[in-house]
Coordinates of C-alpha atoms and ligand atoms in Angstrom, one line a residue:
M1 CA -67.1 -53.3 51.5
A2 CA -69.8 -51.0 50.2
N3 CA -72.3 -53.4 51.8
A4 CA -70.7 -53.2 55.2
T5 CA -73.5 -51.1 56.5
A6 CA -74.8 -52.7 59.7
P7 CA -78.5 -52.4 60.7
G8 CA -79.2 -50.0 63.6
T9 CA -79.3 -46.3 64.1
D10 CA -77.4 -43.8 62.0
Q11 CA -75.1 -43.3 64.9
N12 CA -74.3 -47.0 65.2
R13 CA -74.1 -47.7 61.4
L14 CA -70.7 -49.0 60.3
R15 CA -69.6 -46.8 57.5
D16 CA -66.9 -47.6 55.0
V17 CA -65.2 -44.3 55.4
I18 CA -65.2 -41.2 57.6
V19 CA -63.6 -38.1 56.1
V20 CA -62.7 -35.2 58.4
G21 CA -62.9 -31.8 56.7
A22 CA -65.1 -30.4 53.9
G23 CA -62.6 -28.2 52.0
F24 CA -61.2 -28.9 48.5
A25 CA -60.0 -32.3 49.7
G26 CA -63.1 -33.5 51.7
L27 CA -65.5 -32.5 49.0
Y28 CA -63.7 -34.3 46.2
L29 CA -63.2 -37.4 48.5
L30 CA -66.9 -37.6 49.1
H31 CA -67.6 -37.3 45.4
R32 CA -65.0 -39.9 44.4
L33 CA -65.7 -42.4 47.2
R34 CA -69.4 -42.2 46.6
G35 CA -68.8 -42.8 42.9
A36 CA -66.7 -45.9 43.8
G37 CA -69.6 -47.2 46.0
F38 CA -68.2 -46.5 49.5
D39 CA -70.6 -45.4 52.2
T40 CA -68.9 -42.2 53.2
Q41 CA -69.6 -39.6 55.9
V42 CA -67.8 -36.3 56.0
I43 CA -67.5 -34.4 59.3
E44 CA -66.8 -30.6 59.2
A45 CA -66.3 -28.2 62.1
G46 CA -67.6 -25.2 60.0
S47 CA -71.2 -24.5 59.2
D48 CA -70.6 -24.9 55.5
V49 CA -68.2 -26.3 53.0
G50 CA -64.9 -24.5 52.0
G51 CA -62.2 -25.3 54.5
T52 CA -59.5 -22.7 54.2
W53 CA -61.8 -20.6 52.1
Y54 CA -64.6 -20.9 54.7
W55 CA -62.4 -19.7 57.6
N56 CA -60.0 -17.1 56.1
R57 CA -62.5 -14.3 55.4
Y58 CA -60.2 -11.4 56.2
P59 CA -60.2 -8.4 53.9
G60 CA -58.0 -8.9 50.8
A61 CA -57.8 -12.7 51.2
R62 CA -56.9 -14.2 47.9
C63 CA -55.2 -17.3 46.5
D64 CA -51.7 -16.9 45.3
V65 CA -52.1 -19.5 42.6
E66 CA -53.9 -18.1 39.5
S67 CA -57.6 -19.0 39.4
L68 CA -57.5 -20.8 36.1
E69 CA -55.2 -23.3 37.7
Y70 CA -56.5 -23.3 41.3
S71 CA -59.6 -25.3 40.6
Y72 CA -60.7 -28.9 40.1
S73 CA -59.9 -30.7 36.9
F74 CA -61.9 -33.9 37.6
S75 CA -65.0 -32.7 35.8
E76 CA -64.8 -31.2 32.3
D77 CA -68.4 -30.0 32.6
L78 CA -67.5 -28.2 35.9
Q79 CA -64.4 -26.5 34.4
Q80 CA -66.4 -25.4 31.3
E81 CA -69.3 -24.0 33.2
W82 CA -67.5 -22.1 35.9
S83 CA -65.9 -18.8 35.0
W84 CA -63.3 -17.1 37.2
R85 CA -63.5 -13.3 37.2
E86 CA -60.0 -12.3 38.3
R87 CA -56.5 -13.5 37.7
F88 CA -56.1 -14.3 41.4
A89 CA -59.5 -15.3 42.9
T90 CA -60.8 -13.6 46.1
Q91 CA -61.8 -15.7 49.1
P92 CA -65.6 -15.0 48.4
E93 CA -65.2 -16.2 44.8
I94 CA -63.4 -19.4 45.8
L95 CA -65.9 -20.1 48.5
A96 CA -68.8 -19.5 46.0
Y97 CA -67.0 -22.0 43.7
L98 CA -66.8 -24.7 46.4
Q99 CA -70.5 -24.1 47.3
H100 CA -71.3 -24.5 43.7
V101 CA -69.4 -27.8 43.6
A102 CA -71.2 -29.0 46.7
E103 CA -74.6 -28.2 45.0
R104 CA -73.7 -29.6 41.6
F105 CA -72.5 -32.9 42.9
D106 CA -75.1 -33.1 45.7
L107 CA -72.5 -33.3 48.4
R108 CA -74.1 -31.5 51.3
R109 CA -76.3 -34.4 52.4
G110 CA -73.1 -36.4 53.0
I111 CA -71.6 -33.8 55.3
R112 CA -72.3 -33.3 59.0
F113 CA -71.6 -29.6 59.7
N114 CA -70.8 -27.7 62.9
T115 CA -69.2 -30.9 64.2
R116 CA -65.6 -30.9 65.4
V117 CA -63.8 -34.3 65.7
T118 CA -61.9 -34.7 68.9
S119 CA -60.7 -38.3 68.7
A120 CA -60.3 -41.2 66.4
V121 CA -59.6 -44.6 67.9
F122 CA -58.7 -47.7 65.8
D123 CA -59.8 -51.0 67.3
E124 CA -57.1 -53.5 66.3
A125 CA -59.3 -56.5 66.9
S126 CA -62.2 -55.5 64.7
A127 CA -60.3 -53.1 62.4
I128 CA -62.9 -50.4 63.0
W129 CA -62.5 -46.7 63.7
T130 CA -64.5 -44.9 66.3
V131 CA -64.6 -41.2 65.6
T132 CA -65.9 -39.0 68.4
T133 CA -67.0 -35.5 68.2
E134 CA -66.9 -32.5 70.5
A135 CA -70.6 -33.1 71.2
G136 CA -69.8 -36.6 72.4
D137 CA -71.3 -38.5 69.4
S138 CA -69.4 -41.5 68.0
L139 CA -69.4 -42.8 64.5
K140 CA -67.8 -46.0 63.2
A141 CA -66.1 -46.7 60.0
R142 CA -63.5 -49.1 58.4
F143 CA -61.3 -46.2 57.2
C144 CA -60.6 -42.7 58.4
I145 CA -59.3 -40.0 56.0
M146 CA -58.0 -36.8 57.4
A147 CA -58.8 -34.0 54.9
T148 CA -58.0 -31.5 57.7
G149 CA -55.9 -29.1 55.7
S150 CA -52.2 -28.2 55.9
I151 CA -52.6 -24.6 57.1
S152 CA -55.8 -24.7 59.2
A153 CA -54.9 -24.7 62.9
P154 CA -54.5 -21.0 63.8
R155 CA -51.9 -19.7 66.2
L156 CA -52.6 -17.0 68.7
P157 CA -49.6 -15.0 70.0
D158 CA -48.5 -15.6 73.5
I159 CA -48.3 -11.9 74.5
P160 CA -48.8 -11.0 78.2
G161 CA -52.2 -9.4 78.8
I162 CA -53.6 -10.3 75.4
G163 CA -56.6 -12.0 77.1
D164 CA -57.6 -8.7 78.7
F165 CA -57.5 -6.6 75.6
R166 CA -60.6 -4.3 75.8
G167 CA -61.0 -3.7 72.1
E168 CA -62.2 -5.9 69.2
M169 CA -59.7 -8.7 68.3
H170 CA -59.8 -11.1 65.4
H171 CA -57.4 -13.8 64.0
T172 CA -57.3 -13.6 60.2
S173 CA -58.3 -17.3 60.0
R174 CA -61.3 -16.9 62.4
W175 CA -62.8 -13.9 60.8
P176 CA -66.5 -13.1 61.5
K177 CA -68.8 -13.9 58.7
E178 CA -70.5 -10.5 58.9
G179 CA -67.2 -8.8 58.4
V180 CA -65.4 -6.2 60.4
D181 CA -65.9 -2.4 60.1
F182 CA -62.6 -0.6 60.5
T183 CA -64.0 2.8 59.6
G184 CA -62.5 5.5 61.7
K185 CA -60.8 3.0 64.0
R186 CA -57.3 2.8 65.3
V187 CA -56.2 -0.7 64.2
A188 CA -53.2 -2.8 65.0
V189 CA -52.1 -5.7 62.8
I190 CA -49.6 -8.2 64.3
G191 CA -47.9 -10.4 61.7
T192 CA -46.6 -9.8 58.2
G193 CA -46.9 -13.1 56.5
S194 CA -49.2 -13.7 53.5
S195 CA -52.4 -13.0 55.5
G196 CA -51.1 -9.7 57.1
I197 CA -49.6 -8.6 53.7
Q198 CA -53.0 -9.1 52.0
A199 CA -55.1 -7.5 54.8
I200 CA -52.9 -4.5 55.5
P201 CA -53.6 -2.5 52.3
C202 CA -57.3 -3.1 52.7
I203 CA -57.5 -2.2 56.4
A204 CA -55.4 1.0 55.7
E205 CA -58.1 2.3 53.4
A206 CA -60.8 2.2 56.1
A207 CA -59.0 2.7 59.4
S208 CA -58.2 6.1 60.8
Q209 CA -54.8 4.8 61.9
L210 CA -53.1 1.5 61.2
T211 CA -50.1 0.3 63.1
V212 CA -48.3 -2.8 61.8
F213 CA -46.3 -4.8 64.3
Q214 CA -43.7 -6.7 62.4
R215 CA -41.4 -9.3 63.8
T216 CA -39.9 -10.7 60.6
P217 CA -40.2 -8.8 57.3
A218 CA -41.4 -10.8 54.3
F219 CA -40.3 -11.0 50.7
S220 CA -43.3 -10.1 48.6
V221 CA -43.9 -9.8 44.9
P222 CA -46.7 -7.9 43.2
A223 CA -49.8 -9.9 42.1
R224 CA -50.7 -7.6 39.3
N225 CA -54.2 -8.8 39.8
A226 CA -56.7 -7.9 37.1
P227 CA -60.0 -9.1 35.6
L228 CA -59.5 -12.1 33.4
A229 CA -59.8 -11.3 29.7
A230 CA -62.6 -13.3 28.0
D231 CA -60.3 -14.5 25.3
L232 CA -57.8 -15.9 27.8
V233 CA -60.5 -17.8 29.6
A234 CA -61.8 -19.1 26.3
Q235 CA -58.3 -20.2 25.4
W236 CA -57.9 -22.2 28.6
K237 CA -61.4 -23.7 28.4
A238 CA -60.6 -24.9 24.8
D239 CA -57.5 -26.6 26.1
Y240 CA -58.1 -27.5 29.7
P241 CA -57.3 -31.2 29.7
A242 CA -53.9 -30.6 28.1
K243 CA -53.1 -27.7 30.5
R244 CA -54.0 -29.7 33.5
A245 CA -51.9 -32.7 32.4
A246 CA -49.0 -30.3 31.8
A247 CA -49.4 -28.7 35.2
R248 CA -49.3 -32.2 36.9
N249 CA -46.0 -32.7 35.1
T250 CA -44.3 -29.7 36.8
R251 CA -42.5 -29.2 40.0
S252 CA -45.2 -27.2 41.7
G253 CA -48.3 -28.2 39.8
V254 CA -48.5 -24.7 38.3
L255 CA -47.7 -23.8 34.7
H256 CA -44.9 -21.3 35.7
E257 CA -42.2 -20.4 33.3
Y258 CA -39.6 -22.8 34.8
S259 CA -36.1 -21.7 33.7
S260 CA -33.4 -24.2 33.1
T261 CA -30.6 -21.6 33.3
P262 CA -28.7 -20.8 36.5
A263 CA -28.4 -17.2 37.7
I264 CA -24.7 -17.8 38.4
G265 CA -22.9 -17.3 35.1
T266 CA -25.7 -15.2 33.6
P267 CA -24.5 -11.6 33.1
A268 CA -25.9 -9.2 35.7
P269 CA -27.8 -6.9 33.3
V270 CA -29.5 -10.0 31.7
R271 CA -30.5 -11.2 35.2
T272 CA -31.9 -7.8 36.2
A273 CA -33.9 -7.6 33.0
E274 CA -35.3 -11.1 33.6
F275 CA -36.3 -10.3 37.2
E276 CA -37.9 -7.1 36.1
R277 CA -39.9 -8.9 33.4
R278 CA -41.2 -11.3 35.9
W279 CA -41.8 -8.6 38.5
V280 CA -43.9 -6.7 36.0
K281 CA -45.8 -9.9 35.0
G282 CA -46.6 -10.5 38.7
G283 CA -47.0 -13.6 40.9
T284 CA -44.7 -16.3 42.3
N285 CA -43.4 -17.0 38.7
F286 CA -40.6 -14.6 39.9
L287 CA -39.0 -17.4 41.9
Y288 CA -38.6 -19.6 38.8
A289 CA -36.5 -17.0 36.9
Y290 CA -33.3 -19.2 37.4
N291 CA -33.0 -22.8 38.4
D292 CA -30.4 -22.2 41.2
L293 CA -32.3 -19.7 43.3
G294 CA -33.5 -22.3 45.7
K295 CA -30.1 -24.0 46.1
N296 CA -27.3 -21.6 45.6
E297 CA -26.8 -18.8 48.2
E298 CA -25.1 -16.4 45.8
A299 CA -27.9 -16.9 43.2
N300 CA -30.5 -16.4 45.8
A301 CA -28.9 -13.2 47.1
V302 CA -29.2 -11.7 43.6
A303 CA -32.9 -12.3 43.6
A304 CA -33.2 -11.0 47.2
D305 CA -31.2 -7.9 46.3
F306 CA -33.6 -7.2 43.5
V307 CA -36.6 -7.3 45.8
R308 CA -34.9 -5.2 48.5
A309 CA -34.1 -2.6 45.8
K310 CA -37.8 -2.6 44.9
I311 CA -38.8 -2.0 48.5
A312 CA -36.3 0.9 48.8
E313 CA -37.7 2.4 45.6
T314 CA -41.3 2.1 46.7
V315 CA -41.2 3.1 50.4
T316 CA -40.4 6.8 50.8
D317 CA -39.3 6.8 54.5
P318 CA -35.8 5.2 54.4
R319 CA -36.1 3.9 58.0
T320 CA -39.4 2.1 57.3
A321 CA -38.0 0.8 54.0
R322 CA -35.0 -0.7 55.8
S323 CA -37.3 -2.3 58.4
L324 CA -39.4 -3.9 55.6
M325 CA -36.4 -5.5 53.9
P326 CA -35.8 -9.1 54.8
T327 CA -32.1 -9.7 55.3
D328 CA -31.7 -12.8 57.5
Y329 CA -33.1 -15.7 55.4
P330 CA -33.0 -16.6 51.7
I331 CA -35.8 -15.4 49.4
G332 CA -38.4 -18.3 48.9
A333 CA -37.2 -20.1 52.0
K334 CA -40.2 -18.7 53.9
R335 CA -43.2 -18.8 51.7
I336 CA -43.1 -15.8 49.3
C337 CA -46.0 -13.5 49.6
V338 CA -48.0 -12.1 46.7
D339 CA -49.4 -8.6 47.3
S340 CA -51.5 -5.8 45.9
N341 CA -50.0 -2.5 47.0
Y342 CA -48.4 -3.8 50.2
F343 CA -45.1 -1.8 50.3
A344 CA -46.7 1.4 49.0
T345 CA -49.3 1.3 51.8
Y346 CA -46.5 2.4 54.2
N347 CA -46.4 5.8 52.3
R348 CA -49.9 6.6 53.6
P349 CA -50.0 9.1 56.4
N350 CA -52.3 6.9 58.5
V351 CA -50.0 3.8 58.4
S352 CA -46.9 3.2 60.6
L353 CA -44.6 0.3 61.2
V354 CA -43.3 -0.9 64.5
D355 CA -40.2 -3.0 64.0
L356 CA -40.4 -5.6 66.8
R357 CA -36.8 -6.6 66.4
E358 CA -35.9 -3.1 67.6
T359 CA -38.8 -2.6 70.1
P360 CA -40.5 -5.9 71.1
I361 CA -44.0 -6.0 72.5
T362 CA -43.8 -6.2 76.2
R363 CA -47.5 -6.5 77.1
I364 CA -51.0 -5.5 76.2
T365 CA -52.9 -3.4 78.7
G366 CA -56.5 -2.3 78.3
N367 CA -56.6 -0.6 74.9
A368 CA -52.9 -0.4 74.2
I369 CA -50.0 -2.5 72.9
E370 CA -46.9 -1.6 74.8
T371 CA -43.5 -2.0 73.3
A372 CA -40.0 -1.3 74.6
S373 CA -40.4 2.2 73.2
G374 CA -43.9 3.2 74.2
R375 CA -47.7 2.7 74.2
H376 CA -49.8 2.3 71.1
E377 CA -53.5 3.1 71.8
I378 CA -55.8 1.1 69.6
D379 CA -59.5 0.2 69.2
M380 CA -59.0 -3.1 67.2
M381 CA -56.4 -5.7 66.9
V382 CA -55.9 -8.1 63.9
L383 CA -53.8 -11.2 64.6
A384 CA -52.2 -12.3 61.3
T385 CA -50.0 -14.6 63.3
G386 CA -50.2 -17.8 61.3
F387 CA -50.8 -21.5 61.9
D388 CA -49.5 -24.6 63.4
A389 CA -49.0 -25.8 59.9
M390 CA -49.0 -29.3 58.5
T391 CA -49.3 -31.2 61.8
G392 CA -51.4 -28.9 64.0
A393 CA -54.9 -29.9 62.7
L394 CA -53.9 -33.6 62.8
L395 CA -52.5 -33.6 66.3
A396 CA -55.4 -31.6 67.6
I397 CA -57.4 -34.8 67.2
D398 CA -56.5 -37.6 69.6
I399 CA -55.6 -40.3 67.0
R400 CA -54.7 -43.6 68.5
T401 CA -55.1 -47.4 68.3
S402 CA -56.7 -49.6 70.9
G403 CA -53.2 -51.0 71.6
G404 CA -52.1 -47.6 72.8
T405 CA -50.2 -46.3 69.8
T406 CA -50.8 -42.6 69.4
L407 CA -50.1 -40.3 66.5
K408 CA -48.7 -37.8 69.0
D409 CA -46.1 -40.3 70.2
L410 CA -45.2 -41.5 66.8
W411 CA -44.6 -37.9 65.6
Q412 CA -42.9 -36.7 68.8
G413 CA -39.7 -36.0 66.8
G414 CA -41.6 -34.6 63.8
P415 CA -44.1 -36.0 61.4
R416 CA -43.2 -39.4 59.9
T417 CA -45.2 -40.7 56.9
Y418 CA -44.8 -42.9 53.9
L419 CA -45.5 -40.6 50.9
G420 CA -47.5 -38.3 53.2
L421 CA -50.4 -40.7 52.8
M422 CA -50.1 -43.1 55.7
T423 CA -48.1 -43.4 58.9
A424 CA -46.6 -46.7 60.3
G425 CA -48.3 -47.9 63.4
I426 CA -51.8 -46.6 62.6
P427 CA -53.6 -48.8 60.1
N428 CA -56.5 -47.6 57.8
L429 CA -55.7 -43.9 58.4
F430 CA -55.1 -41.9 55.3
L431 CA -53.9 -38.3 55.1
V432 CA -54.6 -36.0 52.2
T433 CA -51.6 -33.8 51.4
G434 CA -49.9 -34.9 54.6
P435 CA -46.4 -34.0 55.7
G436 CA -43.9 -35.8 53.5
S437 CA -45.9 -35.0 50.3
P438 CA -45.5 -31.9 48.1
S439 CA -48.6 -30.3 49.7
V440 CA -47.9 -26.7 50.6
L441 CA -45.0 -26.4 48.1
S442 CA -47.5 -27.2 45.3
N443 CA -50.8 -26.1 43.8
M444 CA -52.9 -27.6 46.6
V445 CA -55.7 -28.5 44.3
V446 CA -53.4 -30.5 42.0
S447 CA -52.0 -32.4 45.0
I448 CA -55.4 -32.9 46.6
E449 CA -56.8 -34.4 43.4
H450 CA -53.9 -36.7 43.1
D451 CA -54.1 -37.9 46.7
V452 CA -57.9 -38.4 46.5
A453 CA -57.6 -40.4 43.4
W454 CA -54.8 -42.5 44.9
I455 CA -56.7 -43.2 48.1
T456 CA -59.9 -44.1 46.3
A457 CA -58.1 -46.5 44.0
C458 CA -56.3 -48.0 47.0
L459 CA -59.6 -48.6 48.9
T460 CA -61.0 -50.2 45.7
E461 CA -58.0 -52.4 45.5
L462 CA -58.3 -53.4 49.2
Q463 CA -61.9 -54.2 48.5
A464 CA -61.0 -56.4 45.5
R465 CA -58.5 -58.2 47.6
G466 CA -60.9 -58.7 50.4
A467 CA -58.3 -57.0 52.7
Q468 CA -59.2 -55.4 56.0
T469 CA -56.2 -53.4 56.9
M470 CA -53.4 -51.4 55.4
Q471 CA -50.6 -49.4 56.8
A472 CA -47.1 -48.1 56.0
D473 CA -44.2 -50.5 56.4
P474 CA -41.9 -48.9 59.0
D475 CA -38.8 -49.6 56.8
A476 CA -40.4 -48.0 53.7
Q477 CA -41.5 -45.0 55.9
D478 CA -37.9 -44.6 57.3
S479 CA -36.5 -44.6 53.8
W480 CA -39.1 -42.0 52.6
V481 CA -38.5 -39.7 55.6
A482 CA -34.8 -39.9 55.0
H483 CA -35.4 -39.1 51.3
V484 CA -37.6 -36.1 52.1
N485 CA -34.9 -34.8 54.5
E486 CA -32.1 -35.4 52.1
L487 CA -33.8 -33.5 49.4
A488 CA -34.6 -30.6 51.7
S489 CA -31.0 -30.4 53.0
G490 CA -29.8 -29.9 49.5
T491 CA -31.8 -26.6 49.3
L492 CA -31.8 -23.3 51.1
Y493 CA -35.2 -23.9 52.6
P494 CA -34.1 -25.2 56.0
R495 CA -32.1 -22.0 56.5
A496 CA -35.2 -20.0 57.4
S497 CA -37.2 -20.1 60.7
S498 CA -40.4 -20.8 58.8
W499 CA -43.6 -22.8 59.4
Y500 CA -42.2 -25.3 56.8
V501 CA -39.9 -26.4 59.6
G502 CA -42.2 -25.7 62.5
A503 CA -40.1 -22.9 63.8
N504 CA -43.1 -20.6 64.5
V505 CA -44.5 -22.9 67.2
P506 CA -42.4 -23.0 70.4
G507 CA -41.3 -26.6 71.2
K508 CA -42.3 -28.0 67.8
P509 CA -39.6 -30.3 66.4
R510 CA -37.6 -28.6 63.7
V511 CA -38.1 -30.8 60.7
F512 CA -38.6 -29.7 57.1
M513 CA -42.1 -31.2 56.6
P514 CA -43.1 -31.0 52.9
Y515 CA -41.6 -33.1 50.1
I516 CA -39.5 -30.8 48.0
G517 CA -38.8 -33.2 45.1
G518 CA -41.7 -31.8 43.0
V519 CA -45.2 -32.8 42.1
D520 CA -44.1 -34.6 39.0
A521 CA -41.5 -36.8 40.7
Y522 CA -43.9 -37.4 43.6
Q523 CA -46.8 -38.5 41.5
R524 CA -44.5 -40.7 39.4
T525 CA -43.2 -42.4 42.6
C526 CA -46.8 -43.0 43.9
R527 CA -47.7 -44.6 40.6
E528 CA -44.6 -46.8 40.6
I529 CA -45.4 -48.0 44.1
V530 CA -48.9 -49.0 43.1
D531 CA -47.6 -50.7 40.0
A532 CA -45.3 -52.7 42.2
G533 CA -48.3 -54.0 44.2
Y534 CA -48.3 -51.2 46.8
R535 CA -44.6 -51.6 47.6
G536 CA -43.8 -50.4 51.1
F537 CA -47.4 -50.9 52.5
L538 CA -48.4 -53.7 54.7
I539 CA -51.8 -55.1 53.7
D540 CA -53.5 -57.4 56.1
A541 CA -50.2 -57.9 57.9
A542 CA -50.3 -59.1 61.5
R543 CA -54.1 -59.2 61.6
S544 CA -55.6 -60.3 64.8
P545 CA -57.6 -63.6 64.8
A546 CA -60.7 -61.6 65.4
A547 CA -60.1 -59.4 62.4
N548 CA -59.3 -62.5 60.3
A549 CA -62.6 -64.0 61.3
R550 CA -64.7 -61.1 60.1
A551 CA -66.3 -61.6 56.8
V552 CA -65.4 -59.1 54.1
S553 CA -68.3 -58.2 52.0
Ligands
NA7_1 P1 -47.4 -16.8 58.5 O1 -46.9 -16.8 57.2 O2 -47.0 -17.8 59.4 O3 -47.2 -15.3 59.1 C1 -47.4 -15.1 60.5 C2 -46.8 -13.8 60.8 O4 -47.1 -13.5 62.2 C3 -45.3 -13.7 60.7 O5 -44.9 -12.4 60.3 C4 -44.9 -13.9 62.2 O6 -43.6 -13.5 62.4 C5 -45.9 -13.1 62.9 N1 -46.0 -13.5 64.3 C6 -46.4 -14.7 64.8 N2 -46.4 -14.7 66.1 C7 -46.1 -13.4 66.5 C8 -45.9 -12.8 67.7 N3 -46.1 -13.4 68.9 N4 -45.5 -11.5 67.7 C9 -45.3 -10.8 66.5 N5 -45.4 -11.4 65.3 C10 -45.8 -12.7 65.3 O7 -49.0 -16.9 58.5 P2 -50.0 -16.3 57.4 O8 -51.4 -16.5 57.9 O9 -49.6 -15.0 57.0 O10 -49.8 -17.2 56.1 C11 -49.8 -18.6 56.2 C12 -49.9 -19.3 54.9 O11 -51.2 -19.2 54.5 C13 -49.1 -18.6 53.8 O12 -47.8 -18.9 53.8 C14 -49.9 -19.0 52.6 O13 -49.4 -20.3 52.2 C15 -51.3 -19.2 53.0 P3 -42.3 -14.5 62.4 O14 -42.1 -14.7 60.9 O15 -42.7 -15.8 63.1 O16 -41.2 -13.8 63.1

């Protein structure tokens, strides 16, 4: 397969693989596939590598997984030579890391930047993909891998008049590279998910006036971010392979303190002390204090009460404090936020909160946001309004077969995949951290490394077999989708109107999209399926005579 390159121009060359996206997934794919001898082209919409960490440049942007764990494990040299500065890395630091990876492994020459893919069409007769870009160029390849990210298609709010806003307006995920100067400005932030919660304390320090427009309050735990101590870094570097292996063997791909004790049955003072210990330690480790918080309503309420009490303690104005307390969904069922000084920011004299449940936005006129209770004059507007998560970036590309099967139709009732890796009806299309895999419920780097290794091994196996096509068996896919749904329905997750279920996008089918069974169980299943000869995948099934006739190099 590696020799499948046909003579002709670069444009006409038949590649082995086209990868869409040059974030954590696309970069590692290029490295692995190249190493395995596949002629690979990466296509990236941005002007540089980085994916999520290229686009999300808003002030305060940080990862909520600790930096020592949110990094590649595939190269011992890389993990020894790179030193993270803070417990939770900032966006510029992660971007610098990915730029370093691109340089170190000579990846940039395999990436076409500033190029957005608009369609990918699989010709069933020849088993060849034609991938077309916004500029109208077409590239051909045997396999297409979508490394387009789970949280990458931004959502703009549909507010009357927003298009006529006369001030400066930015979505957190499309932030200008040169930065934004809030000094002395009246700023509005719409949205209080992870992005809003990270940006708000930073914007408040510069702006003359910050007004936060909140539709749903979020549960947030303190990050307790700090510079990393040299001895801790040395300890990790001395033991990295074992730590990485241990992380892969956990539910979320992170070395949290996973409790095996239920909150129900634990005396209240013991529970409070344990929540307090984790609150002081910082980070999402808080959610793993007891093993029933994600499943038992009563247990969940105990953790939620603890956080609500912290909000009441921190925010001096009781009305604002009340508005900031989430009450209508379980803690953790919407992705928990990790903040630095978020709730305390509302004690600043230049910050105010508009509770949109009480006074919804009616329209935007000129330089003002109008709500049911009045006008808010502003100079700048920050939209921290989230993403069409998990499916948005995939469905933005017209993915289809020559026979007329489209991804859009196949996923009309919600995404359907086998292991999150392939979808029945579209051969030779792989997804990295697709819906139906642990993806957003896990340390993304751990899941990405798994999927990349799995896909590379799979392509190598197809090559060894001389096989041309592979796709998910519809029956195996049905069973997997049923399993994913069954696991989710045993938890409190589906109770929240979250992006996990597509509830933030009007008209999007309400389906719990990620696999909640854990990174450990998922990776074990993927291994077993390979050991059973790629059980549940159709390899060279129903190949057309034309495809059969093609020589496999
Ligand atoms: P999120 O978590 O989806 O948050 C988006 C926020 O924007 C959320 O508070 C929304 O309220 C709010 N929103 C969305 N549309 C509107 C309109 N029209 N009016 C008012 N408020 C609105 O996105 P983030 O970027 O913060 O984080 C995404 C993930 O990235 C995060 O979970 C991490 O994994 C990294 P709602 O809750 O829909 O009522």
